[in-house]
Amino acid sequence: MVEPQWTPTDVDIEQANVTGFTRFVEERHGLDLPDYRALWQWSVDEPGDFWQAVWDAFDVVSHTDPGPALADAAMPGAVWFPGARLNFAEYVFRERPPDEAAVVHLDEEGHRREIGWAELERRTAALAATLRAHGVGEGDRVVGYLPNIPEAIVALLATASIGAVWAGCGQDYAVPAAIDRLGRLEPRALVTATGYRYAGRRHDRVDEVNRLRAAMPGLALTVVVSDGGTSFDTAGEPPSDTGGRNGTVLDWQDAVSGDADLEPLPVAFDHPLWVVFSSGTTGPPKGLVHGHGGVLLEHLKALSLHLDLRPGDRFLWYTSPSWMMWNFLLSGLLVGCTVVTYDGAPSHPEVDRLWRIAADENVTVLGTSPGYVLACIKAGVVPQDDHDLSALRGVGVTGSTLPASSSSWLAHNAGEHVQVMSISGGTDVVTAFVGAVPTVPVWPGEISVPCLGVAVDAFDEAGRPVRGEVGELVVTAPMPSMPVRFWNDPDGSRYRDSYFSVYPGVWRHGDWITITERGSFEMHGRSDSTLNRHGVRMGSADIYQAVETLPEIVESLVLGIERPDGTYRMPLFVVLADGVTLTDDLKERIRTAVREHASPRHVPDEIVAAPGVPHTRTGKKLEVPLKRILQGADPARAVDRTAIDDPDLLDWYRGQA
């Protein structure tokens, strides 16, 4: 029997936000809900009552009669609070302490900025007034090409306040990739920066901004944040290849210099708040439209009841505006905590940079990735010895599967009081399906609980629930943060095909998952990159967990390739640490690790030293496109080069075909 690596104390349970919410539900409905499992079961059996309870417990206010919580439970097509008129930004600023910090920002060079609630609201109101003055209004799109800086948060909140629609991506995106996303929204305004810094180097983006503007002929306004490098000349002509100028160009300071009152526009529950994008590695990225009300309720639930955040806490998640976790991070403002943003490399100038920030800023919940945790392990970092982490209550981890060894390392090196909050969800719903809660233990390599209001299950190929074995992650009832629609999908066909074509009326997410006998979850990677060896299916994450714990291996990539003659090839590509050679002895230790810690049937056919592993811009390994390339597909058709972090690696992998 596996023992928990972290168990809540009686004090943890008594003081948890979710405990207070449970008592609220029990009193309202005359129920006896003795533990989290009982609360979760009620939340999925009675979704209308549950989401009404979230609405009321967090005092969400509609300017009109909101109507029933769940007026139509069809999926897709659920109808939530059909009469509601509200605004995401209005809730953010309601009854906040004016002089306390709303946002703290840090960069690689050690510069620190703090913005109080009153000043954040003033800047948001001023930018909203500037947008309105340039003809930007309800339903128009405002896009951001920005680093992870406070100006991005102000821009989103100002956009939301006037009923316009936000979309953004980081400046590490090349212009074609940014245009693939932002350009097709036909934006009326662009908020951008002259450049950003990463790993000790400044990246100038003035030319890229000019090219981006040229591809957006409907722009009425461009607002430019200077990063202290090359200035954006608003008086001179842009380079000739930009095709001319579009609309007014304003410096950021001028755009937020006014003292207008914030006047949030009440909009419908499903009025678009933002468009976030899928990775877009195998075709045009899906533009996922989420509504004001769905995001508001879902993020209040996730951040308060699962991450246990509250006013006075400090919330840092290492992310960029290209990834849905940036949206999740800024929603920390909804629960009144201070959001900490960091612009730069997580390991610069030293590997433990995020831990240092967490200590210096008294961070309550720190969010990171399995890759960063593994880098800390291999560098010999011991956070609790090197930094004062007494304020830290939880470490959130997502982006890929967290190995049991990494989870155990966190338990022993971040502090015994720190809960490892591994979560798994998606950009599609801009939240988690499964995660942590402060009243349930954490087991190594497992995600503790299904999230409240998420009817998550594991299905076999026939659509039957399975336990203790690998199945497809499905959601059998609607969630308010499921996309309102896809952008440019007028008949909804692409939306339906993406999630509902395998199990009609049931959301299939595309992940392999095992539900254990205790109701926790093991994640096995994407089901569209399954390793099906000798009829035994396994997720790639299980192989990575076995291989990447070896100190000689920086990263690995495994592919299961069906060949035209009916045979099956399973190569493993490994990126070696500096100075390491792929000897026969190391290959045998890799095979042994897979055999003993994953599966003897999934020992790779060959092990190849690779110069690197390409990823999507949000950090996911490029498994499916590389599988297609090794099957002989044209790389130009298999993957969009602008959507990955190192396109040159594709040529190397093509050579392996």
XYZ file of C-alpha atoms in Angstrom:
657
model
C 0.000 0.000 0.000
C 1.446 3.343 -1.070
C 1.657 5.810 1.803
C 0.694 9.465 1.311
C 3.584 11.902 0.986
C 1.452 14.675 2.509
C -1.569 14.421 4.793
C -3.662 17.395 5.939
C -3.780 18.131 9.643
C -7.015 18.764 11.508
C -6.133 22.458 11.421
C -5.587 22.332 7.645
C -9.020 20.800 7.188
C -10.792 23.148 9.575
C -9.303 26.293 8.038
C -9.672 25.271 4.379
C -11.930 27.349 2.167
C -13.541 24.170 0.869
C -14.612 23.216 4.418
C -16.487 26.493 4.829
C -18.088 25.988 1.417
C -19.162 22.457 2.374
C -20.906 23.777 5.489
C -22.632 26.418 3.362
C -23.981 23.702 1.050
C -25.002 21.406 3.911
C -26.997 24.143 5.610
C -28.640 25.328 2.415
C -29.705 21.889 1.170
C -30.041 19.954 4.416
C -27.262 17.565 3.453
C -24.620 15.604 5.326
C -21.391 15.740 3.328
C -18.779 14.081 5.565
C -15.769 14.473 3.246
C -14.550 15.854 -0.046
C -15.682 12.799 -2.019
C -19.250 13.331 -0.870
C -19.116 17.008 -1.829
C -17.707 16.159 -5.261
C -20.353 13.513 -5.887
C -23.108 15.991 -5.036
C -21.485 18.617 -7.293
C -21.706 16.351 -10.343
C -25.071 14.782 -9.474
C -26.659 18.217 -9.013
C -24.676 20.587 -11.258
C -27.334 23.294 -11.234
C -27.449 23.400 -7.443
C -23.653 23.250 -7.205
C -22.942 26.154 -9.537
C -25.744 28.176 -7.942
C -24.005 27.563 -4.612
C -20.706 28.805 -6.070
C -22.512 31.894 -7.410
C -24.059 32.641 -4.020
C -21.087 31.710 -1.814
C -18.856 34.117 -3.727
C -21.588 36.753 -3.922
C -21.624 37.036 -7.705
C -24.009 39.829 -8.696
C -26.033 40.126 -11.890
C -27.506 43.433 -13.026
C -30.618 41.498 -14.105
C -32.409 38.347 -12.949
C -29.862 35.633 -13.833
C -32.429 32.868 -14.228
C -31.690 29.213 -13.426
C -28.085 28.162 -13.004
C -28.345 25.420 -15.631
C -31.251 26.042 -17.986
C -30.189 23.377 -20.512
C -27.732 20.561 -19.732
C -27.144 19.540 -23.371
C -23.527 18.920 -24.258
C -22.424 20.674 -26.347
C -24.794 23.598 -26.011
C -25.408 23.868 -22.255
C -27.108 27.100 -21.177
C -25.954 28.700 -17.916
C -27.651 31.610 -16.111
C -29.494 32.730 -19.270
C -30.628 36.091 -17.897
C -27.389 37.168 -16.220
C -25.643 40.452 -16.991
C -22.244 40.788 -15.329
C -18.618 41.620 -16.047
C -15.421 39.774 -15.139
C -13.496 43.023 -14.519
C -16.232 44.405 -12.288
C -15.837 41.442 -9.928
C -12.039 41.802 -9.885
C -12.180 45.303 -8.415
C -15.091 44.926 -6.030
C -14.315 45.954 -2.428
C -10.527 45.722 -2.687
C -8.169 47.431 -0.187
C -6.856 50.396 -2.217
C -3.309 50.536 -0.836
C -2.509 46.814 -0.706
C -0.543 45.178 -3.516
C -2.582 43.734 -6.354
C 0.374 42.886 -8.620
C 4.081 42.472 -7.889
C 6.375 42.186 -10.897
C 9.988 41.021 -11.111
C 12.397 40.584 -13.994
C 15.694 38.816 -14.601
C 17.739 41.862 -13.675
C 16.186 42.084 -10.227
C 13.938 45.058 -10.869
C 10.747 45.025 -8.825
C 7.472 46.892 -9.317
C 4.436 46.867 -7.042
C 0.990 48.063 -8.103
C -1.705 48.645 -5.510
C -5.370 47.893 -6.069
C -6.335 51.538 -6.477
C -3.576 52.166 -9.012
C -4.403 48.976 -10.929
C -8.013 50.104 -11.172
C -6.982 53.616 -12.237
C -4.772 52.290 -15.036
C -7.476 49.858 -16.143
C -10.088 52.632 -16.259
C -7.727 54.981 -18.120
C -6.867 52.380 -20.760
C -10.560 51.484 -21.129
C -11.315 55.162 -21.771
C -8.501 55.307 -24.345
C -9.882 52.259 -26.132
C -13.372 53.749 -26.204
C -12.026 57.075 -27.475
C -10.549 55.247 -30.463
C -13.790 53.499 -31.328
C -13.157 50.157 -29.623
C -16.347 48.782 -28.099
C -18.430 45.759 -27.217
C -17.496 42.670 -29.222
C -14.389 44.234 -30.810
C -11.105 42.416 -30.380
C -8.074 43.765 -28.525
C -4.920 41.678 -28.893
C -1.667 41.620 -26.973
C 1.841 40.787 -28.194
C 3.504 41.079 -24.815
C 5.835 39.524 -22.247
C 4.523 38.489 -18.821
C 4.356 42.036 -17.439
C 1.677 43.923 -15.453
C 0.713 45.910 -18.561
C -0.703 42.694 -20.024
C -2.997 42.301 -17.006
C -4.161 45.921 -17.257
C -4.845 45.462 -20.973
C -6.971 42.365 -20.429
C -8.984 43.961 -17.624
C -9.558 47.157 -19.611
C -10.665 45.104 -22.619
C -13.051 43.028 -20.509
C -14.494 46.095 -18.805
C -15.800 47.529 -22.090
C -17.166 44.211 -23.339
C -14.433 43.791 -25.954
C -12.660 40.452 -26.453
C -9.031 39.822 -25.438
C -6.468 37.517 -27.015
C -2.724 37.482 -26.483
C 0.540 35.691 -27.063
C 4.092 36.107 -25.859
C 6.789 37.861 -27.848
C 8.737 34.628 -28.243
C 6.185 33.830 -30.960
C 7.509 34.662 -34.415
C 5.377 37.009 -36.487
C 3.766 34.286 -38.666
C 2.717 32.347 -35.545
C 1.345 35.504 -33.931
C -0.581 36.374 -37.097
C -2.022 32.840 -37.272
C -3.605 33.532 -33.903
C -4.159 37.243 -33.440
C -4.508 38.312 -37.059
C -7.560 36.221 -37.829
C -9.479 37.886 -35.023
C -9.453 41.108 -37.102
C -8.525 43.188 -34.041
C -9.325 46.865 -33.535
C -6.482 47.452 -31.076
C -3.022 46.026 -30.407
C -1.134 46.342 -27.129
C 2.513 45.427 -27.525
C 6.069 45.993 -26.284
C 9.343 46.980 -27.906
C 11.052 43.833 -26.647
C 11.684 41.385 -23.827
C 14.547 39.752 -21.970
C 15.209 36.040 -21.558
C 18.206 34.152 -20.158
C 20.280 37.313 -19.916
C 19.652 38.490 -23.463
C 17.442 41.279 -24.777
C 15.219 40.456 -27.764
C 14.204 43.513 -29.800
C 10.686 43.254 -31.278
C 10.165 46.648 -32.969
C 10.437 45.256 -36.513
C 8.152 42.371 -35.592
C 5.561 44.790 -34.197
C 5.578 46.733 -37.461
C 5.070 43.534 -39.453
C 2.288 42.477 -37.134
C 0.531 45.832 -37.511
C 0.757 45.580 -41.277
C -1.085 42.257 -41.137
C -3.948 43.834 -39.151
C -5.553 46.360 -41.508
C -8.484 47.060 -39.189
C -6.395 48.454 -36.330
C -7.606 51.744 -34.925
C -5.034 51.873 -32.117
C -1.637 50.483 -31.150
C -0.365 50.989 -27.601
C 3.366 50.413 -27.125
C 5.148 49.544 -23.859
C 8.833 50.452 -23.935
C 11.190 47.925 -22.355
C 14.043 50.434 -22.270
C 15.684 49.217 -25.474
C 14.948 50.293 -29.040
C 12.197 52.886 -29.127
C 9.137 52.616 -31.317
C 9.161 55.728 -33.518
C 5.541 56.811 -33.659
C 6.389 59.779 -35.874
C 8.505 58.124 -38.535
C 7.403 55.787 -41.292
C 7.654 52.063 -40.610
C 9.823 49.933 -42.896
C 8.521 49.799 -46.457
C 7.674 46.095 -46.277
C 5.048 46.709 -43.609
C 2.565 48.041 -46.129
C 1.813 51.279 -44.304
C 0.529 52.400 -40.944
C -2.726 51.334 -39.252
C -4.437 53.737 -36.905
C -3.075 55.745 -34.008
C 0.078 54.762 -32.102
C 0.292 55.703 -28.417
C 2.962 55.247 -25.788
C 1.726 53.171 -22.847
C 2.166 56.012 -20.362
C -0.012 58.284 -22.474
C -2.668 55.582 -22.879
C -3.027 55.117 -19.099
C -2.487 58.704 -17.975
C -6.119 59.670 -17.394
C -8.285 59.580 -14.273
C -11.482 58.132 -15.720
C -13.837 56.098 -13.568
C -14.018 52.387 -14.250
C -17.424 51.703 -15.811
C -17.685 47.972 -16.496
C -20.272 47.099 -19.123
C -22.711 44.368 -17.978
C -22.679 41.594 -20.573
C -24.358 38.212 -20.963
C -23.003 35.199 -19.068
C -21.572 33.695 -22.272
C -20.402 36.989 -23.816
C -16.824 36.392 -25.032
C -14.188 37.357 -22.484
C -11.140 36.055 -24.310
C -9.931 33.772 -27.069
C -7.149 31.347 -26.141
C -5.442 29.140 -28.677
C -4.468 25.490 -28.945
C -0.849 24.726 -29.820
C -1.532 24.677 -33.565
C 1.238 22.197 -34.329
C -0.791 20.042 -36.746
C -2.971 22.717 -38.350
C -4.419 26.143 -37.697
C -4.608 26.672 -33.914
C -8.116 26.386 -32.532
C -9.412 29.693 -31.212
C -11.281 28.778 -28.028
C -13.826 31.391 -26.971
C -14.668 31.546 -23.248
C -17.401 33.624 -21.651
C -17.303 36.144 -18.792
C -19.563 34.141 -16.491
C -18.106 30.695 -17.088
C -14.540 31.819 -16.439
C -15.598 33.849 -13.395
C -17.349 30.917 -11.691
C -14.785 28.297 -12.666
C -11.794 30.326 -11.528
C -13.438 31.377 -8.265
C -14.005 27.692 -7.564
C -10.558 26.504 -8.657
C -8.488 29.212 -6.989
C -10.423 29.403 -3.725
C -11.675 25.862 -3.112
C -8.805 23.889 -4.674
C -5.702 26.080 -4.338
C -7.126 27.577 -1.106
C -6.137 31.124 -2.052
C -7.632 34.105 -0.212
C -7.004 37.831 0.411
C -3.492 38.439 1.723
C -2.001 35.453 -0.106
C 0.575 35.755 -2.877
C 0.230 33.692 -6.048
C 3.036 33.055 -8.558
C 2.797 30.687 -11.515
C 5.659 30.640 -13.981
C 3.972 31.203 -17.346
C 3.667 33.472 -20.374
C 0.691 35.179 -22.058
C 0.769 32.411 -24.686
C -0.407 29.796 -22.192
C -3.770 29.445 -20.437
C -1.963 29.380 -17.092
C -1.362 33.116 -17.566
C -5.134 33.617 -17.642
C -5.415 31.361 -14.600
C -2.719 33.338 -12.779
C -4.316 36.743 -13.283
C -7.609 35.299 -12.009
C -5.933 35.218 -8.621
C -7.190 38.805 -8.481
C -10.741 37.420 -8.299
C -10.094 35.997 -4.836
C -8.269 39.116 -3.658
C -4.750 37.747 -3.481
C -1.619 39.428 -4.825
C -0.533 38.140 -8.227
C 3.247 37.856 -8.703
C 4.465 38.005 -12.305
C 7.981 37.118 -13.434
C 9.340 37.903 -16.893
C 12.396 35.861 -17.744
C 13.906 32.391 -17.657
C 13.040 30.323 -14.558
C 16.651 29.175 -14.180
C 18.460 32.466 -14.795
C 20.885 33.426 -13.465
C 20.671 30.366 -11.187
C 18.534 27.215 -11.310
C 16.735 28.022 -8.065
C 15.504 31.435 -9.274
C 11.809 30.621 -8.748
C 12.461 29.395 -5.212
C 14.356 32.601 -4.458
C 11.429 34.700 -5.699
C 9.010 32.591 -3.665
C 11.057 33.255 -0.531
C 11.650 36.959 -1.153
C 7.985 37.652 -1.952
C 6.429 35.366 0.691
C 4.616 33.427 -2.024
C 1.741 31.240 -0.799
C 1.276 29.078 -3.912
C 4.083 28.637 -6.445
C 3.249 27.116 -9.812
C 5.796 25.486 -12.092
C 6.357 22.551 -14.452
C 7.704 19.001 -14.104
C 10.625 20.043 -16.301
C 11.681 22.762 -13.877
C 11.373 20.393 -10.916
C 13.574 17.851 -12.699
C 16.152 20.551 -13.480
C 16.284 21.425 -9.780
C 16.742 17.770 -8.855
C 19.631 17.328 -11.269
C 21.262 20.558 -10.096
C 21.188 19.413 -6.475
C 18.944 22.269 -5.347
C 17.466 21.957 -1.832
C 14.893 24.781 -1.625
C 14.017 24.448 2.058
C 17.689 24.637 3.073
C 18.605 27.534 0.803
C 15.512 29.734 1.193
C 12.934 30.733 3.778
C 9.778 29.081 2.431
C 7.729 29.427 5.604
C 4.982 31.316 3.734
C 4.676 28.628 1.062
C 1.651 26.324 1.450
C 1.547 24.653 -1.934
C 3.505 23.965 -5.118
C 1.312 23.649 -8.194
C 2.609 21.582 -11.101
C 1.147 21.174 -14.581
C 2.040 21.184 -18.274
C 2.938 17.493 -18.371
C 2.856 14.516 -16.038
C 4.676 14.858 -12.703
C 6.680 11.679 -12.011
C 6.356 10.044 -8.596
C 10.074 10.611 -8.008
C 9.707 14.360 -8.630
C 6.645 14.537 -6.406
C 8.546 12.787 -3.616
C 11.519 15.121 -4.119
C 9.232 18.133 -3.659
C 7.804 16.606 -0.494
C 11.257 16.190 1.003
C 12.922 19.358 -0.289
C 10.269 22.093 -0.343
C 9.164 21.518 3.250
C 6.923 18.992 4.966
C 4.249 21.685 5.372
C 4.056 22.199 1.579
C 1.342 20.392 -0.375
C 2.216 19.261 -3.901
C -0.758 20.416 -6.007
C -0.408 18.503 -9.267
C -3.208 19.382 -11.680
C -4.265 18.389 -15.198
C -6.709 20.159 -17.450
C -6.487 22.112 -20.645
C -6.628 25.326 -22.587
C -9.959 24.025 -23.856
C -11.645 24.680 -20.485
C -8.967 27.082 -19.130
C -8.854 25.130 -15.862
C -8.192 21.674 -14.406
C -10.283 18.511 -14.580
C -8.365 16.835 -11.772
C -6.207 18.383 -9.086
C -5.630 18.904 -5.386
C -7.664 20.085 -2.440
C -6.305 20.988 1.018
C -8.430 18.347 2.790
C -7.236 15.232 0.907
C -3.807 13.524 1.078
C -1.285 13.536 -1.765
C 0.182 10.262 -3.041
C 3.429 10.207 -5.082
C 2.775 10.183 -8.819
C -0.974 10.631 -8.406
C -3.373 13.554 -8.691
C -5.524 13.505 -5.585
C -9.091 14.305 -6.641
C -11.529 15.126 -9.423
C -12.240 18.843 -9.323
C -15.579 20.053 -8.031
C -18.251 20.271 -10.685
C -16.230 18.132 -13.125
C -17.896 14.801 -13.927
C -14.617 13.196 -14.949
C -14.394 9.497 -15.801
C -12.212 6.960 -17.631
C -13.815 5.144 -20.601
C -12.713 2.140 -22.597
C -13.111 2.020 -26.387
C -16.762 0.950 -26.041
C -17.596 3.889 -23.808
C -17.727 1.879 -20.562
C -16.243 3.255 -17.322
C -13.048 1.504 -16.189
C -11.176 1.499 -12.887
C -7.612 0.463 -12.173
C -6.723 0.409 -15.860
C -5.918 2.959 -18.524
C -8.856 4.682 -20.179
C -9.776 7.832 -22.063
C -10.317 10.898 -19.893
C -13.902 12.007 -20.445
C -16.297 14.514 -18.882
C -19.903 13.346 -18.832
C -21.675 16.576 -17.805
C -21.225 20.211 -18.866
C -18.874 22.703 -17.222
C -19.528 26.455 -17.411
C -16.002 27.108 -18.733
C -16.330 24.785 -21.717
C -15.845 26.947 -24.817
C -18.781 29.057 -25.901
C -17.604 28.239 -29.426
C -14.537 28.084 -31.640
C -13.557 31.211 -33.525
C -14.605 30.996 -37.199
C -16.616 27.805 -36.677
C -20.103 29.097 -37.598
C -21.909 25.757 -37.609
C -20.012 24.316 -34.618
C -18.774 21.342 -36.613
C -15.113 21.716 -35.677
C -16.064 22.068 -32.024
C -18.175 18.897 -32.096
C -15.549 16.949 -34.013
C -12.841 17.957 -31.530
C -14.571 16.659 -28.394
C -17.797 14.766 -29.111
C -17.127 12.591 -32.172
C -15.894 9.526 -30.242
C -18.494 9.351 -27.472
C -21.645 11.291 -28.518
C -22.783 13.655 -25.784
C -19.582 13.064 -23.778
C -16.477 15.268 -23.821
C -13.379 13.255 -24.823
C -10.290 15.229 -23.950
C -7.560 13.115 -25.547
C -5.623 12.064 -22.426
C -4.943 8.591 -21.050
C -5.863 8.328 -17.387
C -6.189 5.676 -14.681
C -8.635 6.104 -11.805
C -7.202 4.248 -8.799
C -9.094 2.320 -6.141
C -8.872 5.343 -3.836
C -10.306 7.698 -6.455
C -7.036 9.434 -7.307
C -5.690 9.763 -10.850
C -2.618 8.669 -12.761
C -1.882 10.528 -15.989
C -0.269 8.744 -18.942
C 0.009 11.395 -21.647
C -1.974 12.087 -24.801
C -4.094 9.256 -26.117
C -3.313 10.257 -29.720
C 0.360 9.403 -29.083
C -0.307 6.036 -27.442
C 2.406 3.372 -27.363
C 0.599 0.195 -28.413
C 3.233 -2.506 -28.072
C 2.179 -6.152 -28.468
C -1.407 -5.081 -27.833
C -0.523 -3.389 -24.546
C -1.204 0.346 -24.468
C 0.939 2.737 -22.487
C 1.256 6.484 -22.354
C 4.548 8.146 -23.216
C 4.620 9.854 -19.809
C 5.356 6.512 -18.141
C 8.476 6.106 -20.267
C 9.661 9.645 -19.526
C 9.213 9.117 -15.806
C 11.481 6.099 -15.984
C 14.167 7.540 -18.253
C 14.477 11.180 -17.231
C 15.393 10.403 -13.641
C 18.797 9.216 -14.906
C 21.306 12.046 -14.346
C 22.816 11.600 -17.807
C 19.489 12.300 -19.559
C 18.296 15.896 -19.919
C 15.129 15.001 -21.820
C 13.675 12.162 -23.867
C 11.132 11.497 -26.599
C 9.529 8.152 -27.383
C 7.435 7.444 -30.471
C 5.320 4.450 -31.471
C 5.445 4.152 -35.268
C 3.192 1.841 -37.283
C 4.939 0.847 -40.521
C 3.328 0.038 -43.879
C 4.406 -3.629 -43.632
C 2.448 -4.003 -40.376
C 5.454 -3.943 -38.073
C 5.830 -1.537 -35.167
C 8.908 0.496 -34.338
C 9.451 2.266 -31.025
C 12.565 4.491 -30.978
C 13.625 6.475 -27.924
C 15.474 9.737 -28.508
C 17.528 11.077 -25.619
C 19.115 14.477 -25.064
C 22.314 13.945 -23.101
C 23.795 16.112 -20.368
C 26.942 18.056 -21.195
C 29.958 15.803 -21.563
C 27.915 12.564 -21.638
C 28.277 10.002 -24.438
C 25.620 7.427 -25.323
C 27.629 4.308 -24.543
C 26.381 0.728 -24.601
C 26.420 0.777 -20.811
C 24.176 3.877 -20.679
C 21.811 2.342 -23.249
C 21.485 -0.757 -21.089
C 20.759 1.334 -17.985
C 18.054 3.170 -19.946
C 16.501 -0.140 -21.025
C 16.646 -1.393 -17.443
C 14.934 1.751 -16.186
C 12.103 1.305 -18.696
C 11.831 -2.420 -17.961
C 11.730 -2.009 -14.183
C 9.836 1.267 -13.798
C 7.482 1.304 -16.802
C 6.960 -1.967 -18.680
C 9.155 -4.781 -20.007
C 6.999 -4.789 -23.149
C 7.860 -1.172 -23.854
C 11.639 -1.335 -23.893
C 12.586 0.760 -26.951
C 13.764 -0.887 -30.156
C 16.592 1.603 -30.425
C 18.012 4.473 -28.397
C 19.305 7.473 -30.323
C 21.164 10.531 -29.051
C 19.310 13.633 -30.256
C 20.346 17.291 -30.360
C 17.088 18.298 -28.684
C 13.363 17.700 -28.340
C 11.054 20.193 -30.061
C 8.065 21.479 -28.108
C 4.961 23.502 -28.653
C 5.265 27.087 -27.455
C 3.540 26.032 -24.255
C 6.151 23.357 -23.534
C 4.526 20.107 -24.682
C 6.668 17.595 -26.554
C 5.872 17.380 -30.254
C 4.998 13.686 -30.254
C 2.236 13.344 -32.853
C 3.790 15.510 -35.600
C 7.187 13.818 -35.159
C 5.534 10.414 -35.350
C 4.006 11.420 -38.675
C 7.338 12.733 -39.947
C 9.074 9.461 -39.061
C 6.286 7.656 -40.900
C 7.319 9.591 -44.002
C 5.037 12.625 -43.931
C 6.219 15.928 -45.350
C 7.232 18.077 -42.340
C 5.594 21.101 -43.995
C 2.265 19.251 -43.867
C 2.803 17.507 -40.534
C 3.564 20.571 -38.452
C 3.489 24.352 -38.535
C 7.130 25.339 -37.943
C 6.121 28.689 -36.447
C 4.208 26.930 -33.665
C 7.249 25.194 -32.134
C 10.174 26.403 -30.055
C 13.057 25.105 -32.221
C 11.974 24.515 -35.847
C 15.482 23.530 -36.962
C 15.172 20.291 -34.981
C 12.518 19.095 -37.462
C 15.177 18.675 -40.135
C 17.201 16.418 -37.854
C 14.194 14.216 -37.077
C 13.260 14.051 -40.758
C 16.690 12.600 -41.331
C 15.803 9.780 -38.913
C 12.854 8.694 -41.087
